[in-house]
Tab-separated table of C-alpha atoms in Angstrom:
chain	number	residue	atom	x	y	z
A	1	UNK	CA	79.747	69.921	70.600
A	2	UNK	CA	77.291	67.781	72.355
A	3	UNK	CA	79.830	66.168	73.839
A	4	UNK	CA	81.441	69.046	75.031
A	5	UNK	CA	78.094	70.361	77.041
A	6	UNK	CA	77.696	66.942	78.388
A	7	UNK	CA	81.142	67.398	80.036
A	8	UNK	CA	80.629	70.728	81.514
A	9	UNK	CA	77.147	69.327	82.726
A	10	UNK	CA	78.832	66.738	84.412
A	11	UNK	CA	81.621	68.689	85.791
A	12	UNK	CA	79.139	71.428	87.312
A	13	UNK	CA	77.114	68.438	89.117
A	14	UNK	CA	80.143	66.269	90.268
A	15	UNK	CA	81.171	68.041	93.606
A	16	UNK	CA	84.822	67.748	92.662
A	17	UNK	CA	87.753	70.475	93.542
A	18	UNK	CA	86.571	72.196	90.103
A	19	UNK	CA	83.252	72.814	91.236
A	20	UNK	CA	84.732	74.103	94.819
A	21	UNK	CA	87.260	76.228	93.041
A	22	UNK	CA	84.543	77.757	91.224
A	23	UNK	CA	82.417	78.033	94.523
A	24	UNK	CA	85.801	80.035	95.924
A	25	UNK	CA	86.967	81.865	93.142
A	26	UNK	CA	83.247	83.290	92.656
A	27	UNK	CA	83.492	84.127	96.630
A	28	UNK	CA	87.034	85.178	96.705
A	29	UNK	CA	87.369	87.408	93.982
A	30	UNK	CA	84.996	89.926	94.372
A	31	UNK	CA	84.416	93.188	94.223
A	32	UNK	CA	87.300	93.281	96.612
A	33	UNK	CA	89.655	93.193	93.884
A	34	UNK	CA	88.561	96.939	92.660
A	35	UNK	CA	89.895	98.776	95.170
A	36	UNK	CA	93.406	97.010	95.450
A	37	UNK	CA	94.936	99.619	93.744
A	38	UNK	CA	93.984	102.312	95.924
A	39	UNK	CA	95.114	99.841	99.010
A	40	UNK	CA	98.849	99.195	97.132
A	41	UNK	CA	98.415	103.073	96.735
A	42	UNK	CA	98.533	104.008	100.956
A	43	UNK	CA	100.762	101.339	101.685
A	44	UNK	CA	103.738	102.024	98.810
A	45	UNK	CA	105.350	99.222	96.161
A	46	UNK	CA	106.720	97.297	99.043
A	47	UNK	CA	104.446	96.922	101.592
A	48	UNK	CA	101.587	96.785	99.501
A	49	UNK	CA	102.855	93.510	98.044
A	50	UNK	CA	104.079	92.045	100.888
A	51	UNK	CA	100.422	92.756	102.945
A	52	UNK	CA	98.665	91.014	99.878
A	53	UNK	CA	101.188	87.972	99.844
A	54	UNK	CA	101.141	87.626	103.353
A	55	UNK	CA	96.728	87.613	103.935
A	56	UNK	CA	97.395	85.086	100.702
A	57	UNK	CA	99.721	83.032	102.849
A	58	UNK	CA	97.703	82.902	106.149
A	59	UNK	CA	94.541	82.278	104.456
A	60	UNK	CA	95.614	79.351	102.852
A	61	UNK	CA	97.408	77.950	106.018
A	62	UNK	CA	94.300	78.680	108.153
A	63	UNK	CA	92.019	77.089	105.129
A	64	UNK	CA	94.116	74.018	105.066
A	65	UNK	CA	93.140	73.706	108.882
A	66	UNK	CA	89.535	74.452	108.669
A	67	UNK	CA	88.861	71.671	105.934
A	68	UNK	CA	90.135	69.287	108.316
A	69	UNK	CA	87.729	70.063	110.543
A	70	UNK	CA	84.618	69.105	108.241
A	71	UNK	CA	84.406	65.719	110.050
A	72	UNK	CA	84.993	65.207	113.589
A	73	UNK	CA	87.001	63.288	115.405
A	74	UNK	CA	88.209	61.137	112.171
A	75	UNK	CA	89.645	63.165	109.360
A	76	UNK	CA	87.984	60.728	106.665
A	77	UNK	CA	85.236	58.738	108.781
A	78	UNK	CA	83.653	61.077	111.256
A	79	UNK	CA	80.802	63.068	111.867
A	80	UNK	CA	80.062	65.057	109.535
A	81	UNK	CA	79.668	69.245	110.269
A	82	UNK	CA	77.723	70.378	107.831
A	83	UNK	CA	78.244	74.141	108.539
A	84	UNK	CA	81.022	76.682	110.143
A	85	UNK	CA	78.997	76.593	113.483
A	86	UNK	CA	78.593	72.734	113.274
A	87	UNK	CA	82.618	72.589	112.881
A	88	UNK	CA	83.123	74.769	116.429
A	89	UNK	CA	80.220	73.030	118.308
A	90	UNK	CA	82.429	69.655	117.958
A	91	UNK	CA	85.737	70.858	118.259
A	92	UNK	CA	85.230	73.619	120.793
A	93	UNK	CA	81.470	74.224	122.029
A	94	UNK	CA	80.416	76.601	124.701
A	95	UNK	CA	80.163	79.926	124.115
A	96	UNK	CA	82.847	79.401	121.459
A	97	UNK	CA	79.662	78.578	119.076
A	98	UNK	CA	77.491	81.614	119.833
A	99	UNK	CA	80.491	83.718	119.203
A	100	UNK	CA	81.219	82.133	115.759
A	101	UNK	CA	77.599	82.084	114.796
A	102	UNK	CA	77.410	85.966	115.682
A	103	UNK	CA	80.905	86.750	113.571
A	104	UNK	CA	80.227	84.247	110.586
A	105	UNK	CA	76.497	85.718	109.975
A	106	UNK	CA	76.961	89.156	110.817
A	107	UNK	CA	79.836	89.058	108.416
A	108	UNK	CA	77.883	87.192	105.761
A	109	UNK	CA	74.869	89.628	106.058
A	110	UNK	CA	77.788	92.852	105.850
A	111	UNK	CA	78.836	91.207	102.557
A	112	UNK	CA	75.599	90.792	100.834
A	113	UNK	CA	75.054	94.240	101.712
A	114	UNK	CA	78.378	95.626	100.198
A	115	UNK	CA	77.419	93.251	96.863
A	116	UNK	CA	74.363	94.935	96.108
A	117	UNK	CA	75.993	98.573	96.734
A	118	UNK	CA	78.628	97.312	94.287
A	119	UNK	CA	76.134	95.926	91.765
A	120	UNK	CA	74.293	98.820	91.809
A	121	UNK	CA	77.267	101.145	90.823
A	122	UNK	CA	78.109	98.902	87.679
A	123	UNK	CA	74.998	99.141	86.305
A	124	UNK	CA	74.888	103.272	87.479
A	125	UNK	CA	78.490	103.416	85.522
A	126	UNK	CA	76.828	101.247	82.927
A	127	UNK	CA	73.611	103.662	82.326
A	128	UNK	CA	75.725	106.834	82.299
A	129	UNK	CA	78.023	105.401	79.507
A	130	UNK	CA	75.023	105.217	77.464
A	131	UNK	CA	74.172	108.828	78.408
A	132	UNK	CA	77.125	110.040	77.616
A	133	UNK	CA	75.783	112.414	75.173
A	134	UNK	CA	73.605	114.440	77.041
A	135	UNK	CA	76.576	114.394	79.604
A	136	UNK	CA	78.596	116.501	77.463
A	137	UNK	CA	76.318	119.525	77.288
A	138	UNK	CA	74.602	119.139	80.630
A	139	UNK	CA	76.557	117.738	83.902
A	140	UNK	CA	73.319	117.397	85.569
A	141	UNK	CA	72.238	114.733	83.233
A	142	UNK	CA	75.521	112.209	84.788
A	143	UNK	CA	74.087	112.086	87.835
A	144	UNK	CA	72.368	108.370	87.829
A	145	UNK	CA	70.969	107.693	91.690
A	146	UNK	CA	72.407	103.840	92.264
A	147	UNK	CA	68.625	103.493	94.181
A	148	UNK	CA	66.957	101.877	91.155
A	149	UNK	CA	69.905	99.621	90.477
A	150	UNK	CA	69.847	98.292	93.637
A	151	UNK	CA	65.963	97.377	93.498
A	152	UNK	CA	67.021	95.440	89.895
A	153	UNK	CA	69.651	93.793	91.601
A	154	UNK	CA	66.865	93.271	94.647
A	155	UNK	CA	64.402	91.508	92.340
A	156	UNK	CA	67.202	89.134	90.418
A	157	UNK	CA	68.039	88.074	94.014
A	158	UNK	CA	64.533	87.267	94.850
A	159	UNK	CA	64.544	84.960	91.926
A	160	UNK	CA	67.704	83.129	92.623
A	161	UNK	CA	67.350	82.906	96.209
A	162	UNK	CA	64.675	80.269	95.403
A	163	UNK	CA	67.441	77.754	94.309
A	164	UNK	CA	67.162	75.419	97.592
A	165	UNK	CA	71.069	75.229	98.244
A	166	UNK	CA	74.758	74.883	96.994
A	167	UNK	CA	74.141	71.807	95.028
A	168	UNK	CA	72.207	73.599	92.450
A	169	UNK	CA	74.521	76.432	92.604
A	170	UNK	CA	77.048	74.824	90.686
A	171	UNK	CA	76.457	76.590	87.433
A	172	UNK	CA	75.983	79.909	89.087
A	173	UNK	CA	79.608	79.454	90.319
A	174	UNK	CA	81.389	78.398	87.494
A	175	UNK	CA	79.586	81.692	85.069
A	176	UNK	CA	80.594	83.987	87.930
A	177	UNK	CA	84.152	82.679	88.066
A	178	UNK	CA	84.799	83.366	84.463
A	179	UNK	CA	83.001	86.724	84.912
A	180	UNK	CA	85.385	87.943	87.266
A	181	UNK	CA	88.117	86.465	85.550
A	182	UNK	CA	87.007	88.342	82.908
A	183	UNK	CA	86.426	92.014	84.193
A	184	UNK	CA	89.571	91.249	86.183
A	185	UNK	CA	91.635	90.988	82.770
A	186	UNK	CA	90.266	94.120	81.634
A	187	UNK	CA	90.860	96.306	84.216
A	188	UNK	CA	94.342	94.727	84.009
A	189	UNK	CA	94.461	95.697	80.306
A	190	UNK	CA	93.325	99.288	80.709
A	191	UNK	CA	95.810	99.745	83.536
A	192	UNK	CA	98.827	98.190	81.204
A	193	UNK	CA	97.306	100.224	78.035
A	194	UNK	CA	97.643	103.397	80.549
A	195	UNK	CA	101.171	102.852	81.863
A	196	UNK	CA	102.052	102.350	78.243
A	197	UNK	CA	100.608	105.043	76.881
A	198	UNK	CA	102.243	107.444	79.461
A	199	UNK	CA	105.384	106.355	79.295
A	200	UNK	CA	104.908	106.913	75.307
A	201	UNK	CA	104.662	110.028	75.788
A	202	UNK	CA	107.434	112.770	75.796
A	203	UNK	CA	108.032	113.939	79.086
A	204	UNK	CA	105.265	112.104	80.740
A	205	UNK	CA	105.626	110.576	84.189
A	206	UNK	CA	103.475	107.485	86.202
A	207	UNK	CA	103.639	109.043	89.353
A	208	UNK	CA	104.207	106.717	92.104
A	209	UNK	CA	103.927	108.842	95.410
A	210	UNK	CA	102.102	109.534	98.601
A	211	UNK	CA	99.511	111.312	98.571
A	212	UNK	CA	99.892	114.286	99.908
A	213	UNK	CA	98.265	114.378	103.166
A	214	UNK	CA	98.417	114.607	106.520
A	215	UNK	CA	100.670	111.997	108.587
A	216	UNK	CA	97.180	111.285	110.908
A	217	UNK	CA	95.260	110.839	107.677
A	218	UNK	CA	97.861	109.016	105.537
A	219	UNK	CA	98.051	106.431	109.401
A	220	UNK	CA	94.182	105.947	108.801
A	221	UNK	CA	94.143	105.016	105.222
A	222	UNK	CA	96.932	102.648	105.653
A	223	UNK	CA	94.668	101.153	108.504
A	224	UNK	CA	91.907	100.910	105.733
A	225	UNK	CA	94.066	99.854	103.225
A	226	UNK	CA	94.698	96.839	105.095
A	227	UNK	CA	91.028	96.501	105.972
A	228	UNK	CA	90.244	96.001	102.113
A	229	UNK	CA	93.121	93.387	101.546
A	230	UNK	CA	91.316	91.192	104.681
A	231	UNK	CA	88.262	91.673	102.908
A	232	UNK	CA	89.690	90.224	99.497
A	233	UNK	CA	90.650	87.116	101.566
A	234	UNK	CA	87.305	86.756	103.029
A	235	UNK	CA	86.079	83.524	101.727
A	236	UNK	CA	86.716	81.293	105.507
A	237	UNK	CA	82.701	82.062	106.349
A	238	UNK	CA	81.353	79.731	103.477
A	239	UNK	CA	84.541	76.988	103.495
A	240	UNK	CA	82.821	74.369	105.166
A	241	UNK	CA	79.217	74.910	103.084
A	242	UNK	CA	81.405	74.282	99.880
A	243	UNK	CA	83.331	71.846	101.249
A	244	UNK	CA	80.005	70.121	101.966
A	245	UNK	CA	79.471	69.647	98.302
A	246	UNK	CA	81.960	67.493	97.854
A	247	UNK	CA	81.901	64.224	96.955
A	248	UNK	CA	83.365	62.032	100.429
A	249	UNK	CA	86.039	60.209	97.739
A	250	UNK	CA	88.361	61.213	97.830
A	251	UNK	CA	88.363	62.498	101.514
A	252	UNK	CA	86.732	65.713	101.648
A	253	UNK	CA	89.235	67.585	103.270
A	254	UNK	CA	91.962	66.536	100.498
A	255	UNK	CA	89.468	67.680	97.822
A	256	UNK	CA	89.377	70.712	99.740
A	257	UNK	CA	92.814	71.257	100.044
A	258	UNK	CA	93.384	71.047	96.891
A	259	UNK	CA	90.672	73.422	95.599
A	260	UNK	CA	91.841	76.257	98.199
A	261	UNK	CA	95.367	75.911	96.589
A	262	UNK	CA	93.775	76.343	93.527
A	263	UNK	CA	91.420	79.359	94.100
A	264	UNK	CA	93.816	81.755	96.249
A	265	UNK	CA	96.673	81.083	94.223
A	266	UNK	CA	94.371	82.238	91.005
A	267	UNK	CA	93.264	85.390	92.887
A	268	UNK	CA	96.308	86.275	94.593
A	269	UNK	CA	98.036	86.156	91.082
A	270	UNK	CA	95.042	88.414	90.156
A	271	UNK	CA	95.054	90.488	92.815
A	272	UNK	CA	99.007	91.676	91.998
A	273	UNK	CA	98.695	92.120	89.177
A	274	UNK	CA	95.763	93.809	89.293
A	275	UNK	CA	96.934	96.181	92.345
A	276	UNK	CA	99.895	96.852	91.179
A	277	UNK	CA	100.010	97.642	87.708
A	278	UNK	CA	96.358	99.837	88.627
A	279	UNK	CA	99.142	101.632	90.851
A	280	UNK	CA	101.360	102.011	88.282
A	281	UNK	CA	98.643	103.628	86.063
A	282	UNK	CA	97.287	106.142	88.363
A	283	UNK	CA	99.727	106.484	90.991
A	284	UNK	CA	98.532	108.396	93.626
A	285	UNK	CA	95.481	109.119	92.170
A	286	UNK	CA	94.262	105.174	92.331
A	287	UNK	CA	90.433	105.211	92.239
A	288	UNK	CA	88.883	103.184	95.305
A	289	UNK	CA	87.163	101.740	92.441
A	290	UNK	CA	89.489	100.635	89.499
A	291	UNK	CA	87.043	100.447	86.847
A	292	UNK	CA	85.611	104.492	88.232
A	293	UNK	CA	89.234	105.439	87.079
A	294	UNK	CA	88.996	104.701	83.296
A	295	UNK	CA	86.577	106.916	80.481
A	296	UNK	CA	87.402	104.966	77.413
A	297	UNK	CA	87.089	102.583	75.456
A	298	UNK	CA	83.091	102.777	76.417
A	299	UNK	CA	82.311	99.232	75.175
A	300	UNK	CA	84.793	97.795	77.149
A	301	UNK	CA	84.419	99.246	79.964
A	302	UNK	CA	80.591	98.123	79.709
A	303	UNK	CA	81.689	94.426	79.406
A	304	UNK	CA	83.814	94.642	82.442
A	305	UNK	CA	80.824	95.899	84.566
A	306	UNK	CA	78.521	93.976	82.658
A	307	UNK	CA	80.724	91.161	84.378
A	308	UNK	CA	81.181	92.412	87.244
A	309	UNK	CA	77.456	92.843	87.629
A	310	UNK	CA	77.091	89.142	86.650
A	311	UNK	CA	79.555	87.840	89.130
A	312	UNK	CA	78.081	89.730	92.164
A	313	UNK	CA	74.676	88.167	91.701
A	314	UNK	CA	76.375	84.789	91.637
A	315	UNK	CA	78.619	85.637	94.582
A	316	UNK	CA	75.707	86.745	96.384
A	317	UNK	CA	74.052	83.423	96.358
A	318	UNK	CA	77.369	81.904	97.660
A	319	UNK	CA	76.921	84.090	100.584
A	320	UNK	CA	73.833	84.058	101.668
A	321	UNK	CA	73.019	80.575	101.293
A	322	UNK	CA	74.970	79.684	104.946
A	323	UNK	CA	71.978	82.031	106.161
A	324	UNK	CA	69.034	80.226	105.025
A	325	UNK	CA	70.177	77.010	105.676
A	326	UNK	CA	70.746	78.554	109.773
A	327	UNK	CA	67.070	80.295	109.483
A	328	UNK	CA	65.411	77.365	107.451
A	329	UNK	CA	66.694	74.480	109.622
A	330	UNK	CA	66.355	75.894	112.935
A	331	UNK	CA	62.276	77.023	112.222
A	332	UNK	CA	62.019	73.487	111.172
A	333	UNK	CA	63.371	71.788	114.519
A	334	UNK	CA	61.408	74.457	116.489
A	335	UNK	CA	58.418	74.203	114.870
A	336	UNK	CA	58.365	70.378	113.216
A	337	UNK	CA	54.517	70.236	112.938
A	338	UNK	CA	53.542	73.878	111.322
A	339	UNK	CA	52.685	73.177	108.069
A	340	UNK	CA	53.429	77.006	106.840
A	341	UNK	CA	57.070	76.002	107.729
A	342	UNK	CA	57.191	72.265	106.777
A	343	UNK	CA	54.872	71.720	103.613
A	344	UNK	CA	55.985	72.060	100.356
A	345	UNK	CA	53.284	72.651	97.462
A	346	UNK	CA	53.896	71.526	93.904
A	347	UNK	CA	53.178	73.893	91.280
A	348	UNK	CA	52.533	72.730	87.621
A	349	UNK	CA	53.347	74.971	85.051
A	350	UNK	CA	50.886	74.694	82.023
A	351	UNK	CA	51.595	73.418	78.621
A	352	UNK	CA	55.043	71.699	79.580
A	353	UNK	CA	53.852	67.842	79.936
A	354	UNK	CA	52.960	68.890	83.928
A	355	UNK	CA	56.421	69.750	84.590
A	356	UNK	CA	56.284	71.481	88.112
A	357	UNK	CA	58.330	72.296	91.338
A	358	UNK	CA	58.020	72.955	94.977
A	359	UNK	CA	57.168	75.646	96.797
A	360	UNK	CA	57.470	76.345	100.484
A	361	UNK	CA	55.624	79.127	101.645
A	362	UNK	CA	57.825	79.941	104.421
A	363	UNK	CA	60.842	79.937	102.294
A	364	UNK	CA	59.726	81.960	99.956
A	365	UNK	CA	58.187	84.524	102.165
A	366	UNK	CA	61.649	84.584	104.322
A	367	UNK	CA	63.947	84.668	101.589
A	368	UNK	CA	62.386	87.497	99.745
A	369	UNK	CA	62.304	89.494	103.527
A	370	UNK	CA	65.621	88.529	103.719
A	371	UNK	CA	66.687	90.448	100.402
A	372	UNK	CA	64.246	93.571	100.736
A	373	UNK	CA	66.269	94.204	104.285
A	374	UNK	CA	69.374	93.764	103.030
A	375	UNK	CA	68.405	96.223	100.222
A	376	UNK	CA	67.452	98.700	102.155
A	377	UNK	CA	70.637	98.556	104.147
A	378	UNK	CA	72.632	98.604	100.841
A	379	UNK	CA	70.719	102.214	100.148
A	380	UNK	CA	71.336	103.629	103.559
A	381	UNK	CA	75.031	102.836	103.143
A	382	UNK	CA	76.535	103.319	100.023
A	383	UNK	CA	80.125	103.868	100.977
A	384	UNK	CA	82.054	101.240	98.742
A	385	UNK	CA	85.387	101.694	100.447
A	386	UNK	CA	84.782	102.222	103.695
A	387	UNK	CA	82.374	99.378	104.205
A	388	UNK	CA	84.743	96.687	102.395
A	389	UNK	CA	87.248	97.527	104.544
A	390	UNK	CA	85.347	97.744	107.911
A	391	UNK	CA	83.835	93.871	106.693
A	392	UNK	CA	86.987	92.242	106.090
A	393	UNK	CA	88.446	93.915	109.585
A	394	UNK	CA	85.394	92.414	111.467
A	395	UNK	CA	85.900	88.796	110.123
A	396	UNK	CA	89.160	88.303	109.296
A	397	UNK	CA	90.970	87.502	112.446
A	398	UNK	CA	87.688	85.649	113.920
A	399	UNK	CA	86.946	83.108	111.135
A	400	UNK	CA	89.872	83.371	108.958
A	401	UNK	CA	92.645	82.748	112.261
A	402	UNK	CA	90.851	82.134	115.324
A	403	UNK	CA	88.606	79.120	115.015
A	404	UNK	CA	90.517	77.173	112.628
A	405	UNK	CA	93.761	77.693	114.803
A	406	UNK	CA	91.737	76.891	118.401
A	407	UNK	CA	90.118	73.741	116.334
A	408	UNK	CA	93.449	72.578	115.353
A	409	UNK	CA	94.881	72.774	118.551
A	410	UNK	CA	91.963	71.173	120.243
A	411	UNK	CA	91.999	68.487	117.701
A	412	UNK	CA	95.395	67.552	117.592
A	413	UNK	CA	95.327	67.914	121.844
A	414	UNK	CA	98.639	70.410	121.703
A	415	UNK	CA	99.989	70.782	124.670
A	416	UNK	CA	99.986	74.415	125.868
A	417	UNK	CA	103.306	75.933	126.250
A	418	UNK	CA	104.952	73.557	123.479
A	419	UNK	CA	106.220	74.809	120.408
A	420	UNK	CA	103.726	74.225	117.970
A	421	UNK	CA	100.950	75.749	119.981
A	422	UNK	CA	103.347	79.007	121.076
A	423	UNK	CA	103.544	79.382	117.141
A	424	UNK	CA	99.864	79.295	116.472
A	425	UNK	CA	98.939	81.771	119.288
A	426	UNK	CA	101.514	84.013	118.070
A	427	UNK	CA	100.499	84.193	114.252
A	428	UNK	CA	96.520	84.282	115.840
A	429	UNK	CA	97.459	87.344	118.178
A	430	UNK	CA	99.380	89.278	115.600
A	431	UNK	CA	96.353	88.486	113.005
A	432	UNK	CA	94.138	89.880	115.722
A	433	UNK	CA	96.394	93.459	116.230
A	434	UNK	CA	96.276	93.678	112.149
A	435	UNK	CA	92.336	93.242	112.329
A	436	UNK	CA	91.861	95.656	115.152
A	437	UNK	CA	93.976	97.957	113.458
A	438	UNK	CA	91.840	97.563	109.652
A	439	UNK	CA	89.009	98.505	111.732
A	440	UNK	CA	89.836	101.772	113.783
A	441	UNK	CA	91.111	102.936	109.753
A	442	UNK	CA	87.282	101.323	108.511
A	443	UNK	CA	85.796	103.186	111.431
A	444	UNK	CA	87.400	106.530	110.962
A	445	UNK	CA	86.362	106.432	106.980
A	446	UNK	CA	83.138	105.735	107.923
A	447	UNK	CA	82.878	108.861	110.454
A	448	UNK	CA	84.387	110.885	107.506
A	449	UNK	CA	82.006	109.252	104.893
A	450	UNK	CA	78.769	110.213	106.933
């Protein structure tokens, strides 16, 4: 046995393609994966597929191109970019870098945001399971406001956002992986169980139609629909961070490679399954939220938010840490001899041998700003939906497609005009019509939301 935690301590610490599957799976599957069913549900059995298989497809192509562009100009030898920005600067530079700074952080910023909302409502669903009782004679009593949750999920973050960067997130990763793995399979289960159980019963139907709306309204929800699929693929804004946790042998980029193969194939498999058989269950009636859809068993349903709960506060720190590292590093170059910024203070913690650690006081006072704004945000818009969908629209094309694409092409020196480069700028332009599509549909919701 104590060989076994040895293993998994090593494993967690090696920076090898398990550790950056982890680091992707935990950032991949997200709370994304919820409201699947209610995308597959606008779009119909065919298209709703297809959409997922094709993001799937596209992401992985466009991955495979940004982890070559870690080091610069030599694939295993050169410079190495430690972040997205660092990756454009070489390869492209000009304006090119503002622009990617401004779409990779205001995306990352969007998504911590839409984590704590989504937190917040697992542990709401969580408390009202427990007060189930009162909710039978009193409807009143179900109402839980999602407020306090998101100040608990506020402090947790205050905590964890003292862990300096991705290195020591390692075992956050991994337990967040196998907690949405986890609450994945369940809502799987339930949906199966459901399907099952109605076509068990005499006469009973899983209906599989539109909803019945108007054509404008049914236009805008496919529009959406596709906004939430881009935002289950949205993992390009923190590829090069992980990838910087890699050990350099093999080459990074193989490592890399290999890992991305790993983690979207494991969530697109999820994410079908997950979809379509949530589809199947409730037809046109698919919650935004799968999990929202289901009343019993209690306990289960507990675990799988329980987990879900778990995986956002992991999936969190994936996100955000791109942001501090920006913040952090830049105040240091600007400022190199302000000690507030630059000294770190070692605190000894009593009756442990003098076992301490560092603290920096402008870390800690910018990190804990950092996730009191972004919880305030979260309470101002609590529109789970909407706000997924109007994320992934805003990055997808940008991050996911652009910048790997014009990196590529600048890298590899393709002529314009020739083949290869009429190919890319095709598959970029008709990424950019599907984004700017998502996002009139995101837009609209919100309007209607508000």
């Amino acid at each position: 046995m104590n060989n076994i935690i040895y293993i998994f301590i090593c494993v967690c610490n090696a920076g090898t393609w398990v550790t950056a599957s982890a680091h992707i799976i935990t950032a991949v599957i997200g709370s994304g994966v919820l409201s699947l069913a209610w995308a597959i549900a606008q779009l119909g059995w065919v298209a709703g597929p297809a959409t997922l298989i094709i993001f799937s497809l596209v992401t992985l192509f466009t991955s495979t191109l940004l982890a070559d562009a870690y080091r610069h100009p030599d694939l295993g030898t050169g410079h190495r970019n430690y972040t997205y920005m660092d990756a454009v600067r070489a390869h492209l530079g000009g304006v090119k870098v503002q622009l990617c700074g401004l779409a990779q952080y205001a995306n990352l910023v969007g998504v911590t945001v839409g984590y704590t909302v989504t937190a917040s409502m697992c542990m709401g669903t969580i408390c009202r399971s427990v007060r189930r009782k009162k909710c039978l004679h009193a409807e009143d009593n179900c109402h839980v406001s999602t407020t306090i949750y998101m100040i608990i999920f506020g402090c947790i973050q205050l905590i964890l956002c003292q862990v300096p960067n991705y290195h020591k997130l390692s075992w956050i990763s991994i337990l967040a992986a196998v907690m949405s793995i986890t609450y994945s399979f369940i809502g799987l289960g339930l949906s199966v169980a459901k399907v099952a159980a109605a076509q068990l019963n005499e006469g009973a139907e899983v209906t599989t139609t539109w909803p019945t709306v108007s054509e404008a309204q049914r236009l805008w929800k496919i529009f959406q629909a596709i906004g939430n699929i881009a935002f289950a693929y949205a993992y390009s804004t923190v590829l090069i961070e992980i990838q910087d946790t890699l050990k350099s042998s093999p080459a990074e980029n193989k490592t890399m490679k290999r890992a991305s193969f790993v983690g979207i194939s494991t969530t697109t498999i999820f994410y079908l399954l997950c979809g379509c058989v949530g589809y199947a269950a409730f037809g046109e009636d698919a919650p935004g939220d799968l999990l929202s859809g289901f009343h019993q068993p209690l306990w289960l349903l507990n675990v799988a938010n329980v987990s879900l709960a778990i995986h956002l506060i992991g999936a969190y720190q994936v996100f955000v840490q791109p942001i501090f590292s920006l913040v952090e590093s830049s105040c240091r170059q600007r400022w190199p001899e302000v000690k507030f910024v630059t000294a770190d203070h070692q605190i000894t913690i009593p009756f442990l041998g003098g076992t301490g650690f560092h603290v920096n006081c402008f870390i800690l006072v910018w990190r804990s700003a950092y996730v009191a704004v972004t919880t305030v945000l979260a309470m101002l818009l609590p529109f789970f939906n909407v706000f997924l969908a109007l994320i992934g629209a805003a990055s997808f094309w940008p991050l996911t497609v652009y910048f790997p694409i014009e990196m590529y092409i600048a890298r590899a020196k393709l002529p314009k005009f020739s083949f290869s480069w009429m190919g890319l700028q095709a598959l970029s332009l008709a990424c950019l019509l599907v984004s700017l599509v998502a996002a009139a549909g995101s837009v609209e919701g919100l309007i209607q939301s508000l």
